[in-house]
Amino acid sequence: MILLILGPPGSGKGSQIEKIARKFNLKLIPSPGDLFRKIGNSEVRKYIASGRLVPDELVAKLIFEEIGDTENFILEGYPRNISQAETLKNFLTKRNKKLDKVIYLKVSEEEIINRITNRRICSRCGRNYNLITNPPKEEGKCECGGELIQREDDREEVIRTRFNIFRKQTEVLLDYYKQKLIVIDGEQLIQKVFEDICKELVK
Ligand code: AMP
């Protein structure tokens, strides 16, 4: 099974993808954002800091290396526009594969701003916390012992840019994938969102 999860920044894709991957035995392909943050390449850093999309070729190369010849996997954060969706389609078609389902986590802009400004990530392992809904056990510290930090692009003005890019470039993918789309209310508790996704996937 090949899945893609879509949703605005802060819609909970990262939390859901881990659970889905475990339950359905899928390789979790890390999002381009996570891969870029690990590599720390200065060329891409300027795009990320301002909330703009990194050029398509750079993203495709990274993601396709991660996919390799894996049969069952779930994607997050890629594709994010029509051109990337076409590139992915060509990549899969050449390997006699196809995307089975696309999960869309629907969350309003106000909720997104609220969530992201409270988001903290571990500087060591990359795990996400939310100061209100999913706080760390010890203030400022991850379970792995790493220090929790706020992402540079999680400031309110950058979030608005990222949300606008989502609206302009990524939202059109809902129509592009309408035949395989599963729409989920992403404003519910994490566990309930997961249950709704599972129900739809086993239908
Ligand atoms: P994320 O962690 O998914 O919020 O992504 C953080 C940043 O990484 C985005 O604001 C973009 O600058 C870059 N990025 C992530 N995914 C993509 C993609 N599919 N195409 C281009 N840039 C991306």
mmCIF file of C-alpha atoms and ligand atoms in Angstrom:
data_model
loop_
_atom_site.group_PDB
_atom_site.id
_atom_site.type_symbol
_atom_site.label_atom_id
_atom_site.label_comp_id
_atom_site.label_asym_id
_atom_site.label_seq_id
_atom_site.Cartn_x
_atom_site.Cartn_y
_atom_site.Cartn_z
ATOM 1 C CA MET A 1 0.000 0.000 0.000
ATOM 2 C CA ILE A 2 1.224 3.486 -0.871
ATOM 3 C CA LEU A 3 -0.272 6.400 1.040
ATOM 4 C CA LEU A 4 0.138 10.161 1.204
ATOM 5 C CA ILE A 5 -0.957 12.417 4.032
ATOM 6 C CA LEU A 6 -1.819 16.043 3.241
ATOM 7 C CA GLY A 7 -2.725 18.942 5.465
ATOM 8 C CA PRO A 8 -1.620 22.468 6.339
ATOM 9 C CA PRO A 9 1.504 22.905 8.482
ATOM 10 C CA GLY A 10 0.633 21.948 12.050
ATOM 11 C CA SER A 11 -2.340 19.771 11.098
ATOM 12 C CA GLY A 12 -0.840 16.745 12.873
ATOM 13 C CA LYS A 13 0.586 14.878 9.878
ATOM 14 C CA GLY A 14 3.745 13.904 11.767
ATOM 15 C CA SER A 15 1.848 12.388 14.704
ATOM 16 C CA GLN A 16 -0.538 10.442 12.477
ATOM 17 C CA ILE A 17 2.022 9.144 10.006
ATOM 18 C CA GLU A 18 3.937 7.352 12.771
ATOM 19 C CA LYS A 19 0.827 5.553 13.977
ATOM 20 C CA ILE A 20 -0.344 4.677 10.461
ATOM 21 C CA ALA A 21 3.099 3.374 9.469
ATOM 22 C CA ARG A 22 3.219 1.134 12.563
ATOM 23 C CA LYS A 23 -0.305 -0.210 12.190
ATOM 24 C CA PHE A 24 -0.187 -0.917 8.449
ATOM 25 C CA ASN A 25 3.485 -1.898 8.356
ATOM 26 C CA LEU A 26 4.550 0.861 5.989
ATOM 27 C CA LYS A 27 7.939 2.503 5.639
ATOM 28 C CA LEU A 28 7.655 6.031 6.893
ATOM 29 C CA ILE A 29 9.301 8.298 4.325
ATOM 30 C CA PRO A 30 10.539 11.328 6.289
ATOM 31 C CA SER A 31 9.105 14.677 5.179
ATOM 32 C CA PRO A 32 11.375 16.932 3.114
ATOM 33 C CA GLY A 33 11.263 19.436 6.013
ATOM 34 C CA ASP A 34 12.675 16.821 8.416
ATOM 35 C CA LEU A 35 15.290 15.686 5.904
ATOM 36 C CA PHE A 36 16.369 19.265 5.220
ATOM 37 C CA ARG A 37 16.595 20.103 8.901
ATOM 38 C CA LYS A 38 18.908 17.103 9.383
ATOM 39 C CA ILE A 39 21.168 17.931 6.463
ATOM 40 C CA GLY A 40 21.367 21.613 7.425
ATOM 41 C CA ASN A 41 22.341 22.623 3.871
ATOM 42 C CA SER A 42 22.799 26.408 3.675
ATOM 43 C CA GLU A 43 21.258 26.596 0.179
ATOM 44 C CA VAL A 44 17.916 25.264 1.382
ATOM 45 C CA ARG A 45 18.035 26.974 4.775
ATOM 46 C CA LYS A 46 17.095 30.362 3.325
ATOM 47 C CA TYR A 47 13.946 28.938 1.740
ATOM 48 C CA ILE A 48 12.895 27.193 4.945
ATOM 49 C CA ALA A 49 13.559 30.191 7.199
ATOM 50 C CA SER A 50 11.282 32.351 5.046
ATOM 51 C CA GLY A 51 8.610 29.671 4.651
ATOM 52 C CA ARG A 52 8.990 29.366 0.861
ATOM 53 C CA LEU A 53 9.145 26.035 -0.969
ATOM 54 C CA VAL A 54 12.560 24.597 -1.812
ATOM 55 C CA PRO A 55 13.081 24.018 -5.601
ATOM 56 C CA ASP A 56 11.347 20.845 -6.812
ATOM 57 C CA GLU A 57 14.451 19.040 -8.151
ATOM 58 C CA LEU A 58 16.198 19.148 -4.772
ATOM 59 C CA VAL A 59 13.159 17.736 -3.000
ATOM 60 C CA ALA A 60 12.472 14.959 -5.523
ATOM 61 C CA LYS A 61 16.053 13.679 -5.370
ATOM 62 C CA LEU A 62 15.958 13.383 -1.584
ATOM 63 C CA ILE A 63 12.556 11.732 -1.428
ATOM 64 C CA PHE A 64 13.163 9.250 -4.246
ATOM 65 C CA GLU A 65 16.389 8.147 -2.567
ATOM 66 C CA GLU A 66 14.371 7.454 0.578
ATOM 67 C CA ILE A 67 11.707 5.501 -1.322
ATOM 68 C CA GLY A 68 14.261 3.425 -3.249
ATOM 69 C CA ASP A 69 12.544 0.143 -4.142
ATOM 70 C CA THR A 70 10.253 0.049 -1.088
ATOM 71 C CA GLU A 71 6.861 -1.512 -1.889
ATOM 72 C CA ASN A 72 4.722 -0.197 0.975
ATOM 73 C CA PHE A 73 5.213 3.303 2.296
ATOM 74 C CA ILE A 74 3.595 6.528 3.439
ATOM 75 C CA LEU A 75 4.616 10.017 2.341
ATOM 76 C CA GLU A 76 4.292 13.254 4.245
ATOM 77 C CA GLY A 77 5.096 16.769 3.007
ATOM 78 C CA TYR A 78 5.738 15.574 -0.553
ATOM 79 C CA PRO A 79 4.219 16.322 -3.028
ATOM 80 C CA ARG A 80 3.233 19.842 -2.118
ATOM 81 C CA ASN A 81 2.255 21.222 -5.529
ATOM 82 C CA ILE A 82 1.004 19.929 -8.893
ATOM 83 C CA SER A 83 4.443 19.787 -10.469
ATOM 84 C CA GLN A 84 5.740 17.576 -7.621
ATOM 85 C CA ALA A 85 2.610 15.416 -7.885
ATOM 86 C CA GLU A 86 3.333 14.841 -11.585
ATOM 87 C CA THR A 87 6.985 14.025 -10.860
ATOM 88 C CA LEU A 88 5.894 11.501 -8.230
ATOM 89 C CA LYS A 89 3.364 9.966 -10.605
ATOM 90 C CA ASN A 90 6.070 9.435 -13.251
ATOM 91 C CA PHE A 91 8.432 7.953 -10.683
ATOM 92 C CA LEU A 92 5.779 5.478 -9.492
ATOM 93 C CA THR A 93 4.433 4.610 -12.946
ATOM 94 C CA LYS A 94 7.937 3.687 -14.141
ATOM 95 C CA ARG A 95 8.088 1.188 -11.276
ATOM 96 C CA ASN A 96 4.568 -0.181 -11.902
ATOM 97 C CA LYS A 97 3.305 1.388 -8.698
ATOM 98 C CA LYS A 98 0.570 3.829 -7.829
ATOM 99 C CA LEU A 99 -0.605 5.927 -4.934
ATOM 100 C CA ASP A 100 -3.534 4.092 -3.282
ATOM 101 C CA LYS A 101 -5.050 6.671 -0.936
ATOM 102 C CA VAL A 102 -4.531 10.295 0.022
ATOM 103 C CA ILE A 103 -5.478 11.323 3.557
ATOM 104 C CA TYR A 104 -6.332 14.986 4.108
ATOM 105 C CA LEU A 105 -6.306 16.391 7.634
ATOM 106 C CA LYS A 106 -8.673 19.356 7.634
ATOM 107 C CA VAL A 107 -7.787 22.050 10.193
ATOM 108 C CA SER A 108 -8.707 25.775 10.239
ATOM 109 C CA GLU A 109 -6.118 28.579 10.020
ATOM 110 C CA GLU A 110 -6.864 29.843 13.545
ATOM 111 C CA GLU A 111 -6.299 26.397 15.020
ATOM 112 C CA ILE A 112 -3.053 26.086 13.027
ATOM 113 C CA ILE A 113 -1.648 29.381 14.353
ATOM 114 C CA ASN A 114 -2.598 28.317 17.852
ATOM 115 C CA ARG A 115 -0.948 24.929 17.526
ATOM 116 C CA ILE A 116 2.243 26.009 15.802
ATOM 117 C CA THR A 117 3.080 28.852 18.140
ATOM 118 C CA ASN A 118 2.909 26.275 20.957
ATOM 119 C CA ARG A 119 4.958 23.691 19.072
ATOM 120 C CA ARG A 120 8.425 22.738 20.319
ATOM 121 C CA ILE A 121 10.773 20.201 18.757
ATOM 122 C CA CYS A 122 13.663 18.231 20.179
ATOM 123 C CA SER A 123 17.015 19.547 18.944
ATOM 124 C CA ARG A 124 18.406 16.009 19.164
ATOM 125 C CA CYS A 125 15.784 13.519 17.885
ATOM 126 C CA GLY A 126 13.284 15.854 16.157
ATOM 127 C CA ARG A 127 10.273 14.720 18.194
ATOM 128 C CA ASN A 128 7.363 17.201 18.340
ATOM 129 C CA TYR A 129 5.610 18.484 21.460
ATOM 130 C CA ASN A 130 2.808 20.959 22.028
ATOM 131 C CA LEU A 131 3.018 23.057 25.190
ATOM 132 C CA ILE A 132 -0.749 22.802 25.685
ATOM 133 C CA THR A 133 -2.003 19.541 24.199
ATOM 134 C CA ASN A 134 1.122 17.362 24.388
ATOM 135 C CA PRO A 135 3.603 18.929 26.847
ATOM 136 C CA PRO A 136 6.947 17.302 27.729
ATOM 137 C CA LYS A 137 7.182 15.560 31.112
ATOM 138 C CA GLU A 138 10.058 17.818 32.104
ATOM 139 C CA GLU A 139 9.900 21.462 30.998
ATOM 140 C CA GLY A 140 12.177 22.200 28.037
ATOM 141 C CA LYS A 141 13.411 18.590 27.782
ATOM 142 C CA CYS A 142 12.581 15.749 25.411
ATOM 143 C CA GLU A 143 12.179 12.171 26.607
ATOM 144 C CA CYS A 144 15.532 11.408 24.936
ATOM 145 C CA GLY A 145 17.163 14.106 27.077
ATOM 146 C CA GLY A 146 17.555 16.568 24.174
ATOM 147 C CA GLU A 147 16.744 20.256 24.528
ATOM 148 C CA LEU A 148 13.380 21.473 23.170
ATOM 149 C CA ILE A 149 13.504 24.434 20.802
ATOM 150 C CA GLN A 150 11.079 26.448 18.692
ATOM 151 C CA ARG A 151 11.602 26.037 14.946
ATOM 152 C CA GLU A 152 12.814 29.210 13.275
ATOM 153 C CA ASP A 153 9.909 29.020 10.810
ATOM 154 C CA ASP A 154 7.281 28.539 13.544
ATOM 155 C CA ARG A 155 7.021 32.289 14.200
ATOM 156 C CA GLU A 156 3.579 33.728 13.453
ATOM 157 C CA GLU A 157 4.495 35.754 10.319
ATOM 158 C CA VAL A 158 6.308 32.771 8.753
ATOM 159 C CA ILE A 159 3.398 30.484 9.631
ATOM 160 C CA ARG A 160 1.043 32.800 7.756
ATOM 161 C CA THR A 161 3.324 32.607 4.676
ATOM 162 C CA ARG A 162 3.423 28.801 4.970
ATOM 163 C CA PHE A 163 -0.346 28.635 5.339
ATOM 164 C CA ASN A 164 -0.809 30.872 2.270
ATOM 165 C CA ILE A 165 1.518 28.656 0.237
ATOM 166 C CA PHE A 166 -0.535 25.687 1.358
ATOM 167 C CA ARG A 167 -3.712 27.467 0.207
ATOM 168 C CA LYS A 168 -2.273 28.500 -3.156
ATOM 169 C CA GLN A 169 -0.133 25.501 -4.115
ATOM 170 C CA THR A 170 -1.022 22.458 -2.040
ATOM 171 C CA GLU A 171 -4.794 22.741 -1.675
ATOM 172 C CA VAL A 172 -5.203 22.157 -5.427
ATOM 173 C CA LEU A 173 -3.906 18.637 -4.795
ATOM 174 C CA LEU A 174 -7.218 17.849 -3.084
ATOM 175 C CA ASP A 175 -8.871 18.154 -6.447
ATOM 176 C CA TYR A 176 -5.987 16.467 -8.279
ATOM 177 C CA TYR A 177 -6.349 13.438 -5.987
ATOM 178 C CA LYS A 178 -10.134 13.576 -5.575
ATOM 179 C CA GLN A 179 -10.625 9.950 -6.633
ATOM 180 C CA LYS A 180 -8.436 8.623 -3.819
ATOM 181 C CA LEU A 181 -9.078 11.296 -1.209
ATOM 182 C CA ILE A 182 -10.071 10.592 2.411
ATOM 183 C CA VAL A 183 -11.067 13.769 4.285
ATOM 184 C CA ILE A 184 -10.586 13.645 8.073
ATOM 185 C CA ASP A 185 -11.524 16.222 10.715
ATOM 186 C CA GLY A 186 -8.036 17.046 12.020
ATOM 187 C CA GLU A 187 -9.300 19.195 14.904
ATOM 188 C CA GLN A 188 -10.210 16.196 17.036
ATOM 189 C CA LEU A 189 -7.959 14.485 19.594
ATOM 190 C CA ILE A 190 -4.956 12.675 18.082
ATOM 191 C CA GLN A 191 -6.366 9.229 18.913
ATOM 192 C CA LYS A 192 -9.792 10.006 17.404
ATOM 193 C CA VAL A 193 -8.193 11.341 14.205
ATOM 194 C CA PHE A 194 -6.212 8.091 13.998
ATOM 195 C CA GLU A 195 -9.325 5.956 14.510
ATOM 196 C CA ASP A 196 -11.152 7.836 11.750
ATOM 197 C CA ILE A 197 -8.218 7.304 9.383
ATOM 198 C CA CYS A 198 -8.069 3.561 10.164
ATOM 199 C CA LYS A 199 -11.814 3.165 9.582
ATOM 200 C CA GLU A 200 -11.478 4.712 6.141
ATOM 201 C CA LEU A 201 -8.366 2.741 5.184
ATOM 202 C CA VAL A 202 -9.896 -0.658 5.913
ATOM 203 C CA LYS A 203 -13.153 0.120 4.064
HETATM 204 P P1 AMP B 1 7.565 21.229 7.070
HETATM 205 O O1 AMP B 1 8.493 20.680 8.098
HETATM 206 O O2 AMP B 1 6.840 20.170 6.320
HETATM 207 O O3 AMP B 1 6.660 22.290 7.601
HETATM 208 O O4 AMP B 1 8.494 21.959 5.975
HETATM 209 C C1 AMP B 1 9.362 23.003 6.340
HETATM 210 C C2 AMP B 1 9.876 23.693 5.099
HETATM 211 O O5 AMP B 1 10.613 22.753 4.278
HETATM 212 C C3 AMP B 1 8.809 24.262 4.165
HETATM 213 O O6 AMP B 1 8.322 25.517 4.591
HETATM 214 C C4 AMP B 1 9.596 24.347 2.853
HETATM 215 O O7 AMP B 1 10.516 25.438 2.874
HETATM 216 C C5 AMP B 1 10.425 23.067 2.891
HETATM 217 N N1 AMP B 1 9.676 21.945 2.266
HETATM 218 C C6 AMP B 1 9.057 20.914 2.894
HETATM 219 N N2 AMP B 1 8.432 20.101 2.013
HETATM 220 C C7 AMP B 1 8.661 20.632 0.781
HETATM 221 C C8 AMP B 1 8.314 20.265 -0.547
HETATM 222 N N3 AMP B 1 7.563 19.171 -0.828
HETATM 223 N N4 AMP B 1 8.716 21.074 -1.555
HETATM 224 C C9 AMP B 1 9.467 22.157 -1.325
HETATM 225 N N5 AMP B 1 9.832 22.571 -0.094
HETATM 226 C C10 AMP B 1 9.463 21.819 0.951
#
